[in-house]
Amino acid sequence: MKKIGVLTSGGDAPGMNAAVRSVVRTGIAMGMEVKGIMRGYNGLIEGDIIDLNVRSVSDIIHRGGTVLYTARSPRFKTEEGMQEAIENCKKHGIEGIVVIGGDGSYRGARDLSLHGIPCVGVPGTIDNDISSTEYTIGFDTAMNTAMEMVDKIRDTAQSHDRCSVVEVMGRHAGYLALQTGIAVGATAILVPEREFSVESVIAKIMETQKTGKKHFIIIVAEGVGGVEEIARRIEEVTGIESRATVLGHVQRGGNPTVRDRVMATEMGYAAVELLSKGIGNRVVGFKNGNIVNYDIYDALNMKKPFDDKMYKIAHTTSI
Ligand code: ADP
Ligand code: F6P
């Protein structure tokens, strides 16, 4: 391949810029031209495509968000949108595309590959909910942000002898909640993957209260939700003043951590390596300490196990 494109799609994630930088510089080092496709698949449909050189991606490795912007593109799912996207690839001479995003973006990449534009997916989402990889770009930064926020909440919960019920992001998955919950020493972590009852959380609060604990942090995954109601019920039964906080989009921003910058750089490199050999319809992932790649179709059909050992450790150490 002589000319490739790169786009970011779906929810942004810290480290996407590091991935874009890696794709651009690796591509150029391998003798290719690299085009930036703006606002995800929308840029492909609208022909919003820019030239990138090694200096276009200077000064972005440390920045959150994505300099290529991102979007969700319902039009891309239609045959008409797909045809316009293909036309624009032809017009700009784009022979392959690196798609940085989540599972939805991978589906788009699969469809484009089937229509003759080979794509390679790079996992970018704070949720770490992509089955074909143990790690997604943005996860570490989001966890660190959530941890710092909850540390601050703990200060005030401690001063007031309160219970704080905190919702963290993760869409339908509890990976972000589980690791953040361990890192902040939460009394309970509620995730959509495992059943729970508010009454059992209350029982645990009362049990730990007997051993002298006076303030409590409860981490609730977005996929569980209902933090206001959970806080209200805890206060009603235990008499402990309780507050609910939804952390929200603060978790999506900020400078990427070392892990996200390095992982993004490695994954971007691996994606371009594949395209340089004419290989598309693949996704890059991380498994057992190595960068790996899979067929997109296979990747989308994989199941990601929930870490029960970690869930048990969280429960055991939070007494
Ligand atoms: P993420 O990539 O983070 O999972 P989305 O699910 O919003 O985010 O998907 C991003 C974009 O990928 C969508 O706006 C759409 O353009 C494209 N996409 C999502 N699902 C499909 C699908 N089933 N077929 C084709 N394209 C899709
Ligand atoms: O996928 C990332 C994520 O932040 C999820 O954790 C959350 O459910 C969703 O995106 C929020 O989407 P939006 O940016 O559209 O509010």
mmCIF file of C-alpha atoms and ligand atoms in Angstrom:
data_model
loop_
_atom_site.group_PDB
_atom_site.id
_atom_site.type_symbol
_atom_site.label_atom_id
_atom_site.label_comp_id
_atom_site.label_asym_id
_atom_site.label_seq_id
_atom_site.Cartn_x
_atom_site.Cartn_y
_atom_site.Cartn_z
ATOM 1 C CA MET A 1 0.000 0.000 0.000
ATOM 2 C CA LYS A 2 1.154 3.499 -0.807
ATOM 3 C CA LYS A 3 -1.549 5.603 0.845
ATOM 4 C CA ILE A 4 -3.443 4.887 4.049
ATOM 5 C CA GLY A 5 -5.941 6.790 6.196
ATOM 6 C CA VAL A 6 -6.419 7.011 9.946
ATOM 7 C CA LEU A 7 -9.571 7.900 11.872
ATOM 8 C CA THR A 8 -10.851 7.932 15.450
ATOM 9 C CA SER A 9 -14.439 6.844 16.041
ATOM 10 C CA GLY A 10 -16.998 6.402 18.835
ATOM 11 C CA GLY A 11 -16.254 7.811 22.296
ATOM 12 C CA ASP A 12 -12.862 9.493 22.564
ATOM 13 C CA ALA A 13 -10.237 8.058 24.894
ATOM 14 C CA PRO A 14 -6.964 9.451 26.281
ATOM 15 C CA GLY A 15 -4.142 7.977 24.208
ATOM 16 C CA MET A 16 -5.974 8.186 20.878
ATOM 17 C CA ASN A 17 -3.626 11.013 19.888
ATOM 18 C CA ALA A 18 -0.599 8.878 20.694
ATOM 19 C CA ALA A 19 -2.067 6.167 18.443
ATOM 20 C CA VAL A 20 -2.661 8.649 15.598
ATOM 21 C CA ARG A 21 0.915 9.921 15.947
ATOM 22 C CA SER A 22 2.244 6.375 15.830
ATOM 23 C CA VAL A 23 0.204 5.497 12.727
ATOM 24 C CA VAL A 24 1.320 8.634 10.897
ATOM 25 C CA ARG A 25 5.001 8.305 11.690
ATOM 26 C CA THR A 26 5.151 4.535 11.175
ATOM 27 C CA GLY A 27 3.339 4.869 7.866
ATOM 28 C CA ILE A 28 5.689 7.572 6.633
ATOM 29 C CA ALA A 29 8.735 5.610 7.846
ATOM 30 C CA MET A 30 7.473 2.645 5.811
ATOM 31 C CA GLY A 31 7.228 4.790 2.689
ATOM 32 C CA MET A 32 3.496 5.472 2.757
ATOM 33 C CA GLU A 33 1.447 8.649 2.584
ATOM 34 C CA VAL A 34 -0.967 9.063 5.509
ATOM 35 C CA LYS A 35 -4.300 10.912 5.376
ATOM 36 C CA GLY A 36 -6.285 12.044 8.425
ATOM 37 C CA ILE A 37 -10.016 11.326 8.193
ATOM 38 C CA MET A 38 -11.909 13.809 10.376
ATOM 39 C CA ARG A 39 -14.765 12.982 12.775
ATOM 40 C CA GLY A 40 -14.782 9.230 12.362
ATOM 41 C CA TYR A 41 -16.755 7.698 9.524
ATOM 42 C CA ASN A 42 -18.486 11.062 8.941
ATOM 43 C CA GLY A 43 -15.238 12.420 7.491
ATOM 44 C CA LEU A 44 -15.118 9.539 5.061
ATOM 45 C CA ILE A 45 -18.689 10.170 3.916
ATOM 46 C CA GLU A 46 -18.215 13.920 3.622
ATOM 47 C CA GLY A 47 -14.702 13.819 2.184
ATOM 48 C CA ASP A 48 -13.315 15.699 5.181
ATOM 49 C CA ILE A 49 -9.822 14.300 4.714
ATOM 50 C CA ILE A 50 -6.498 16.056 5.376
ATOM 51 C CA ASP A 51 -2.839 15.439 4.538
ATOM 52 C CA LEU A 52 -0.640 14.529 7.482
ATOM 53 C CA ASN A 53 3.129 14.689 7.758
ATOM 54 C CA VAL A 54 5.541 13.860 10.556
ATOM 55 C CA ARG A 55 5.161 17.360 12.027
ATOM 56 C CA SER A 56 1.331 17.341 11.876
ATOM 57 C CA VAL A 57 1.404 15.013 14.861
ATOM 58 C CA SER A 58 4.032 16.894 16.888
ATOM 59 C CA ASP A 59 3.051 17.893 20.395
ATOM 60 C CA ILE A 60 0.042 15.595 20.700
ATOM 61 C CA ILE A 61 1.385 12.470 22.421
ATOM 62 C CA HIS A 62 0.565 13.933 25.838
ATOM 63 C CA ARG A 63 -2.861 15.359 25.013
ATOM 64 C CA GLY A 64 -6.254 13.825 25.796
ATOM 65 C CA GLY A 65 -9.104 13.855 23.261
ATOM 66 C CA THR A 66 -8.367 13.335 19.588
ATOM 67 C CA VAL A 67 -6.962 15.897 17.140
ATOM 68 C CA LEU A 68 -8.858 14.096 14.369
ATOM 69 C CA TYR A 69 -12.086 14.657 16.339
ATOM 70 C CA THR A 70 -14.557 11.809 16.650
ATOM 71 C CA ALA A 71 -18.226 11.130 16.028
ATOM 72 C CA ARG A 72 -20.889 8.509 15.963
ATOM 73 C CA SER A 73 -22.073 8.195 12.377
ATOM 74 C CA PRO A 74 -25.493 6.596 11.854
ATOM 75 C CA ARG A 75 -25.237 7.387 8.112
ATOM 76 C CA PHE A 76 -22.250 5.103 7.782
ATOM 77 C CA LYS A 77 -24.467 2.155 8.642
ATOM 78 C CA THR A 78 -26.592 2.754 5.531
ATOM 79 C CA GLU A 79 -25.633 1.402 2.080
ATOM 80 C CA GLU A 80 -25.771 4.944 0.704
ATOM 81 C CA GLY A 81 -23.328 6.183 3.370
ATOM 82 C CA MET A 82 -21.022 3.253 2.698
ATOM 83 C CA GLN A 83 -20.996 3.995 -1.060
ATOM 84 C CA GLU A 84 -20.104 7.644 -0.435
ATOM 85 C CA ALA A 85 -17.311 6.534 1.906
ATOM 86 C CA ILE A 86 -15.901 4.201 -0.747
ATOM 87 C CA GLU A 87 -16.122 6.922 -3.404
ATOM 88 C CA ASN A 88 -14.105 9.249 -1.194
ATOM 89 C CA CYS A 89 -11.480 6.572 -0.510
ATOM 90 C CA LYS A 90 -11.075 6.158 -4.281
ATOM 91 C CA LYS A 91 -10.993 9.926 -4.870
ATOM 92 C CA HIS A 92 -8.236 10.382 -2.281
ATOM 93 C CA GLY A 93 -6.376 7.202 -3.262
ATOM 94 C CA ILE A 94 -6.799 5.703 0.220
ATOM 95 C CA GLU A 95 -5.990 1.990 -0.006
ATOM 96 C CA GLY A 96 -6.352 1.014 3.654
ATOM 97 C CA ILE A 97 -7.504 2.570 6.944
ATOM 98 C CA VAL A 98 -6.517 2.331 10.593
ATOM 99 C CA VAL A 99 -9.714 2.663 12.650
ATOM 100 C CA ILE A 100 -9.169 3.620 16.286
ATOM 101 C CA GLY A 101 -12.301 2.973 18.358
ATOM 102 C CA GLY A 102 -14.495 0.393 20.034
ATOM 103 C CA ASP A 103 -16.560 -2.597 18.945
ATOM 104 C CA GLY A 104 -19.008 -0.429 16.979
ATOM 105 C CA SER A 105 -16.151 1.103 15.024
ATOM 106 C CA TYR A 106 -14.802 -2.412 14.386
ATOM 107 C CA ARG A 107 -18.147 -3.341 12.801
ATOM 108 C CA GLY A 108 -17.775 -0.363 10.486
ATOM 109 C CA ALA A 109 -14.181 -1.451 9.721
ATOM 110 C CA ARG A 110 -15.403 -4.965 8.922
ATOM 111 C CA ASP A 111 -18.024 -3.585 6.522
ATOM 112 C CA LEU A 112 -15.489 -1.335 4.790
ATOM 113 C CA SER A 113 -13.062 -4.248 4.457
ATOM 114 C CA LEU A 114 -15.847 -6.341 2.890
ATOM 115 C CA HIS A 115 -16.406 -3.484 0.411
ATOM 116 C CA GLY A 116 -12.763 -3.620 -0.679
ATOM 117 C CA ILE A 117 -11.063 -1.086 1.629
ATOM 118 C CA PRO A 118 -8.860 -3.127 3.999
ATOM 119 C CA CYS A 119 -9.085 -1.796 7.565
ATOM 120 C CA VAL A 120 -7.224 -2.559 10.766
ATOM 121 C CA GLY A 121 -8.895 -1.791 14.113
ATOM 122 C CA VAL A 122 -7.013 -0.417 17.106
ATOM 123 C CA PRO A 123 -8.854 -0.661 20.461
ATOM 124 C CA GLY A 124 -9.597 2.789 21.881
ATOM 125 C CA THR A 125 -12.128 3.140 24.690
ATOM 126 C CA ILE A 126 -11.965 3.895 28.399
ATOM 127 C CA ASP A 127 -14.360 0.975 29.063
ATOM 128 C CA ASN A 128 -11.900 -1.873 28.314
ATOM 129 C CA ASP A 129 -14.942 -3.728 27.004
ATOM 130 C CA ILE A 130 -13.542 -5.045 23.718
ATOM 131 C CA SER A 131 -13.517 -8.849 23.784
ATOM 132 C CA SER A 132 -10.502 -9.384 21.537
ATOM 133 C CA THR A 133 -8.044 -7.555 23.778
ATOM 134 C CA GLU A 134 -7.069 -7.546 27.433
ATOM 135 C CA TYR A 135 -6.381 -3.826 27.196
ATOM 136 C CA THR A 136 -7.922 -0.833 25.420
ATOM 137 C CA ILE A 137 -6.261 2.562 24.983
ATOM 138 C CA GLY A 138 -7.617 5.026 27.550
ATOM 139 C CA PHE A 139 -8.465 2.523 30.269
ATOM 140 C CA ASP A 140 -5.478 3.259 32.497
ATOM 141 C CA THR A 141 -5.899 7.037 32.292
ATOM 142 C CA ALA A 142 -9.628 6.801 33.032
ATOM 143 C CA MET A 143 -8.983 4.568 36.039
ATOM 144 C CA ASN A 144 -6.375 6.948 37.382
ATOM 145 C CA THR A 145 -8.722 9.895 36.921
ATOM 146 C CA ALA A 146 -11.575 8.065 38.635
ATOM 147 C CA MET A 147 -9.239 7.053 41.456
ATOM 148 C CA GLU A 148 -8.081 10.647 42.014
ATOM 149 C CA MET A 149 -11.672 11.893 42.032
ATOM 150 C CA VAL A 150 -12.775 9.245 44.529
ATOM 151 C CA ASP A 151 -9.742 10.001 46.723
ATOM 152 C CA LYS A 152 -11.056 13.572 46.945
ATOM 153 C CA ILE A 153 -14.557 12.348 47.700
ATOM 154 C CA ARG A 154 -13.104 10.145 50.443
ATOM 155 C CA ASP A 155 -11.588 13.202 52.172
ATOM 156 C CA THR A 156 -14.982 14.775 52.604
ATOM 157 C CA ALA A 157 -16.761 11.472 53.345
ATOM 158 C CA GLN A 158 -14.222 10.910 56.100
ATOM 159 C CA SER A 159 -14.643 14.397 57.603
ATOM 160 C CA HIS A 160 -18.409 13.938 57.820
ATOM 161 C CA ASP A 161 -18.555 10.212 58.703
ATOM 162 C CA ARG A 162 -20.583 9.706 55.527
ATOM 163 C CA CYS A 163 -21.160 7.060 52.939
ATOM 164 C CA SER A 164 -20.363 8.088 49.343
ATOM 165 C CA VAL A 165 -21.907 6.162 46.495
ATOM 166 C CA VAL A 166 -19.971 6.892 43.295
ATOM 167 C CA GLU A 167 -20.910 5.969 39.740
ATOM 168 C CA VAL A 168 -18.048 5.362 37.313
ATOM 169 C CA MET A 169 -18.359 4.915 33.536
ATOM 170 C CA GLY A 170 -17.998 1.680 31.593
ATOM 171 C CA ARG A 171 -21.165 1.461 29.495
ATOM 172 C CA HIS A 172 -22.415 -2.135 30.010
ATOM 173 C CA ALA A 173 -19.150 -3.371 31.535
ATOM 174 C CA GLY A 174 -17.733 -3.284 35.057
ATOM 175 C CA TYR A 175 -13.976 -3.428 34.348
ATOM 176 C CA LEU A 176 -13.432 0.270 35.114
ATOM 177 C CA ALA A 177 -15.517 -0.016 38.290
ATOM 178 C CA LEU A 178 -13.746 -3.143 39.527
ATOM 179 C CA GLN A 179 -10.177 -1.866 39.286
ATOM 180 C CA THR A 180 -11.067 1.646 40.439
ATOM 181 C CA GLY A 181 -12.964 0.131 43.377
ATOM 182 C CA ILE A 182 -9.927 -1.877 44.432
ATOM 183 C CA ALA A 183 -7.633 1.136 44.064
ATOM 184 C CA VAL A 184 -9.801 3.343 46.283
ATOM 185 C CA GLY A 185 -10.457 0.638 48.867
ATOM 186 C CA ALA A 186 -14.205 0.638 48.301
ATOM 187 C CA THR A 187 -16.404 -1.178 50.818
ATOM 188 C CA ALA A 188 -18.443 -2.591 47.936
ATOM 189 C CA ILE A 189 -18.168 -2.624 44.129
ATOM 190 C CA LEU A 190 -21.336 -3.140 42.099
ATOM 191 C CA VAL A 191 -20.881 -4.327 38.516
ATOM 192 C CA PRO A 192 -23.399 -5.465 35.896
ATOM 193 C CA GLU A 193 -21.575 -8.784 35.413
ATOM 194 C CA ARG A 194 -22.375 -10.031 38.927
ATOM 195 C CA GLU A 195 -25.612 -10.085 40.877
ATOM 196 C CA PHE A 196 -25.851 -8.073 44.062
ATOM 197 C CA SER A 197 -28.480 -6.670 46.383
ATOM 198 C CA VAL A 198 -28.435 -3.288 48.071
ATOM 199 C CA GLU A 199 -29.365 -5.135 51.266
ATOM 200 C CA SER A 200 -26.098 -7.111 51.116
ATOM 201 C CA VAL A 201 -24.165 -3.856 50.666
ATOM 202 C CA ILE A 202 -25.961 -2.446 53.703
ATOM 203 C CA ALA A 203 -25.142 -5.600 55.682
ATOM 204 C CA LYS A 204 -21.478 -5.170 54.821
ATOM 205 C CA ILE A 205 -21.506 -1.516 55.851
ATOM 206 C CA MET A 206 -23.016 -2.434 59.209
ATOM 207 C CA GLU A 207 -20.591 -5.296 59.710
ATOM 208 C CA THR A 208 -17.529 -3.098 59.047
ATOM 209 C CA GLN A 209 -19.068 -0.345 61.179
ATOM 210 C CA LYS A 210 -18.882 -2.739 64.149
ATOM 211 C CA THR A 211 -15.093 -2.942 63.678
ATOM 212 C CA GLY A 212 -14.784 0.846 63.883
ATOM 213 C CA LYS A 213 -15.208 1.950 60.260
ATOM 214 C CA LYS A 214 -16.957 5.325 60.068
ATOM 215 C CA HIS A 215 -16.970 6.339 56.402
ATOM 216 C CA PHE A 216 -17.715 4.242 53.359
ATOM 217 C CA ILE A 217 -17.113 4.331 49.613
ATOM 218 C CA ILE A 218 -19.399 2.325 47.352
ATOM 219 C CA ILE A 219 -18.389 2.137 43.683
ATOM 220 C CA VAL A 220 -21.206 1.537 41.218
ATOM 221 C CA ALA A 221 -20.665 0.812 37.535
ATOM 222 C CA GLU A 222 -22.699 2.912 35.100
ATOM 223 C CA GLY A 223 -24.236 -0.343 33.827
ATOM 224 C CA VAL A 224 -25.783 -0.820 37.279
ATOM 225 C CA GLY A 225 -26.730 2.831 37.840
ATOM 226 C CA GLY A 226 -29.212 4.088 40.414
ATOM 227 C CA VAL A 227 -26.688 5.756 42.732
ATOM 228 C CA GLU A 228 -29.229 8.225 44.159
ATOM 229 C CA GLU A 229 -31.579 5.419 45.074
ATOM 230 C CA ILE A 230 -28.761 3.276 46.542
ATOM 231 C CA ALA A 231 -27.539 6.207 48.684
ATOM 232 C CA ARG A 232 -31.080 6.957 49.854
ATOM 233 C CA ARG A 233 -31.652 3.333 50.884
ATOM 234 C CA ILE A 234 -28.322 3.104 52.743
ATOM 235 C CA GLU A 235 -29.140 6.247 54.715
ATOM 236 C CA GLU A 236 -32.668 5.047 55.448
ATOM 237 C CA VAL A 237 -31.568 1.691 56.850
ATOM 238 C CA THR A 238 -28.259 2.544 58.535
ATOM 239 C CA GLY A 239 -28.825 6.166 59.536
ATOM 240 C CA ILE A 240 -25.408 6.997 57.982
ATOM 241 C CA GLU A 241 -25.630 10.218 55.992
ATOM 242 C CA SER A 242 -25.086 9.256 52.347
ATOM 243 C CA ARG A 243 -24.308 11.141 49.142
ATOM 244 C CA ALA A 244 -24.365 10.094 45.493
ATOM 245 C CA THR A 245 -21.883 11.286 42.849
ATOM 246 C CA VAL A 246 -21.801 10.544 39.134
ATOM 247 C CA LEU A 247 -18.233 11.116 37.897
ATOM 248 C CA GLY A 248 -19.250 11.373 34.226
ATOM 249 C CA HIS A 249 -17.137 12.681 31.364
ATOM 250 C CA VAL A 250 -14.241 13.848 33.529
ATOM 251 C CA GLN A 251 -13.130 10.215 33.110
ATOM 252 C CA ARG A 252 -12.772 10.629 29.344
ATOM 253 C CA GLY A 253 -10.373 13.565 29.400
ATOM 254 C CA GLY A 254 -6.912 14.421 30.594
ATOM 255 C CA ASN A 255 -3.339 13.635 29.661
ATOM 256 C CA PRO A 256 -2.811 9.937 28.950
ATOM 257 C CA THR A 257 -0.728 7.902 31.373
ATOM 258 C CA VAL A 258 2.548 6.216 30.422
ATOM 259 C CA ARG A 259 0.702 2.944 29.861
ATOM 260 C CA ASP A 260 -1.753 4.515 27.418
ATOM 261 C CA ARG A 261 0.914 6.401 25.492
ATOM 262 C CA VAL A 262 3.151 3.346 25.137
ATOM 263 C CA MET A 263 0.330 0.920 24.367
ATOM 264 C CA ALA A 264 -1.123 3.326 21.774
ATOM 265 C CA THR A 265 2.271 3.711 20.128
ATOM 266 C CA GLU A 266 2.818 -0.059 19.953
ATOM 267 C CA MET A 267 -0.689 -0.764 18.678
ATOM 268 C CA GLY A 268 -0.544 1.986 16.052
ATOM 269 C CA TYR A 269 2.757 0.563 14.817
ATOM 270 C CA ALA A 270 1.323 -2.968 14.627
ATOM 271 C CA ALA A 271 -1.712 -1.766 12.650
ATOM 272 C CA VAL A 272 0.436 -0.038 10.033
ATOM 273 C CA GLU A 273 2.744 -3.057 9.795
ATOM 274 C CA LEU A 274 -0.286 -5.141 8.779
ATOM 275 C CA LEU A 275 -1.508 -2.640 6.179
ATOM 276 C CA SER A 276 2.016 -2.291 4.771
ATOM 277 C CA LYS A 277 1.870 -6.011 3.971
ATOM 278 C CA GLY A 278 -1.527 -5.552 2.338
ATOM 279 C CA ILE A 279 -3.285 -7.263 5.262
ATOM 280 C CA GLY A 280 -6.659 -5.819 6.308
ATOM 281 C CA ASN A 281 -9.860 -6.918 8.002
ATOM 282 C CA ARG A 282 -7.850 -7.377 11.235
ATOM 283 C CA VAL A 283 -7.867 -5.888 14.705
ATOM 284 C CA VAL A 284 -4.887 -5.345 16.943
ATOM 285 C CA GLY A 285 -5.058 -6.411 20.590
ATOM 286 C CA PHE A 286 -3.031 -7.130 23.715
ATOM 287 C CA LYS A 287 -2.795 -10.636 25.133
ATOM 288 C CA ASN A 288 -0.434 -12.163 27.712
ATOM 289 C CA GLY A 289 1.966 -9.244 27.397
ATOM 290 C CA ASN A 290 2.096 -9.295 23.596
ATOM 291 C CA ILE A 291 0.567 -7.267 20.787
ATOM 292 C CA VAL A 292 -1.538 -9.680 18.734
ATOM 293 C CA ASN A 293 -4.009 -9.415 15.860
ATOM 294 C CA TYR A 294 -7.162 -11.236 14.805
ATOM 295 C CA ASP A 295 -9.631 -11.388 11.956
ATOM 296 C CA ILE A 296 -12.320 -8.758 12.694
ATOM 297 C CA TYR A 297 -15.150 -11.251 12.352
ATOM 298 C CA ASP A 298 -13.512 -13.604 14.873
ATOM 299 C CA ALA A 299 -12.699 -10.676 17.169
ATOM 300 C CA LEU A 300 -16.320 -9.520 17.242
ATOM 301 C CA ASN A 301 -17.461 -13.023 18.202
ATOM 302 C CA MET A 302 -15.056 -13.423 21.120
ATOM 303 C CA LYS A 303 -16.238 -13.359 24.732
ATOM 304 C CA LYS A 304 -14.347 -11.465 27.404
ATOM 305 C CA PRO A 305 -14.267 -13.217 30.765
ATOM 306 C CA PHE A 306 -14.968 -11.181 33.878
ATOM 307 C CA ASP A 307 -12.095 -11.399 36.363
ATOM 308 C CA ASP A 308 -13.708 -13.335 39.222
ATOM 309 C CA LYS A 309 -10.413 -13.664 41.093
ATOM 310 C CA MET A 310 -10.047 -9.894 41.168
ATOM 311 C CA TYR A 311 -13.695 -9.521 42.197
ATOM 312 C CA LYS A 312 -13.083 -11.920 45.085
ATOM 313 C CA ILE A 313 -9.884 -10.120 46.103
ATOM 314 C CA ALA A 314 -11.805 -6.823 46.141
ATOM 315 C CA HIS A 315 -14.426 -8.313 48.429
ATOM 316 C CA THR A 316 -11.899 -10.020 50.721
ATOM 317 C CA THR A 317 -9.751 -6.915 51.229
ATOM 318 C CA SER A 318 -12.587 -4.472 51.803
ATOM 319 C CA ILE A 319 -13.636 -5.581 55.294
HETATM 320 P P1 ADP B 1 -17.509 2.425 19.650
HETATM 321 O O1 ADP B 1 -16.643 2.283 18.457
HETATM 322 O O2 ADP B 1 -16.838 3.176 20.761
HETATM 323 O O3 ADP B 1 -18.130 1.112 20.088
HETATM 324 P P2 ADP B 1 -20.080 3.194 18.497
HETATM 325 O O4 ADP B 1 -20.768 1.933 18.860
HETATM 326 O O5 ADP B 1 -20.799 4.475 18.691
HETATM 327 O O6 ADP B 1 -18.707 3.407 19.271
HETATM 328 O O7 ADP B 1 -19.666 3.062 16.971
HETATM 329 C C1 ADP B 1 -18.943 4.080 16.305
HETATM 330 C C2 ADP B 1 -19.385 4.149 14.866
HETATM 331 O O8 ADP B 1 -19.105 2.910 14.209
HETATM 332 C C3 ADP B 1 -20.881 4.321 14.665
HETATM 333 O O9 ADP B 1 -21.279 5.660 14.763
HETATM 334 C C4 ADP B 1 -21.071 3.815 13.241
HETATM 335 O O10 ADP B 1 -20.680 4.773 12.293
HETATM 336 C C5 ADP B 1 -20.090 2.656 13.212
HETATM 337 N N1 ADP B 1 -20.816 1.419 13.509
HETATM 338 C C6 ADP B 1 -21.301 1.025 14.696
HETATM 339 N N2 ADP B 1 -21.972 -0.135 14.610
HETATM 340 C C7 ADP B 1 -21.936 -0.478 13.319
HETATM 341 C C8 ADP B 1 -22.463 -1.576 12.561
HETATM 342 N N3 ADP B 1 -23.175 -2.544 13.131
HETATM 343 N N4 ADP B 1 -22.212 -1.603 11.239
HETATM 344 C C9 ADP B 1 -21.497 -0.624 10.652
HETATM 345 N N5 ADP B 1 -20.976 0.430 11.296
HETATM 346 C C10 ADP B 1 -21.190 0.519 12.598
HETATM 347 O O1 F6P B 2 -17.580 4.271 25.705
HETATM 348 C C1 F6P B 2 -17.107 5.327 26.490
HETATM 349 C C2 F6P B 2 -18.225 5.964 27.261
HETATM 350 O O2 F6P B 2 -17.694 7.041 28.005
HETATM 351 C C3 F6P B 2 -19.006 5.012 28.172
HETATM 352 O O3 F6P B 2 -18.322 4.734 29.376
HETATM 353 C C4 F6P B 2 -20.298 5.764 28.338
HETATM 354 O O4 F6P B 2 -21.349 4.849 28.573
HETATM 355 C C5 F6P B 2 -20.471 6.455 27.020
HETATM 356 O O5 F6P B 2 -19.211 6.470 26.381
HETATM 357 C C6 F6P B 2 -20.990 7.853 27.122
HETATM 358 O O6 F6P B 2 -21.224 8.316 25.855
HETATM 359 P P1 F6P B 2 -21.467 9.851 25.476
HETATM 360 O O7 F6P B 2 -20.119 10.456 25.286
HETATM 361 O O8 F6P B 2 -22.232 9.758 24.210
HETATM 362 O O9 F6P B 2 -22.185 10.483 26.597
#
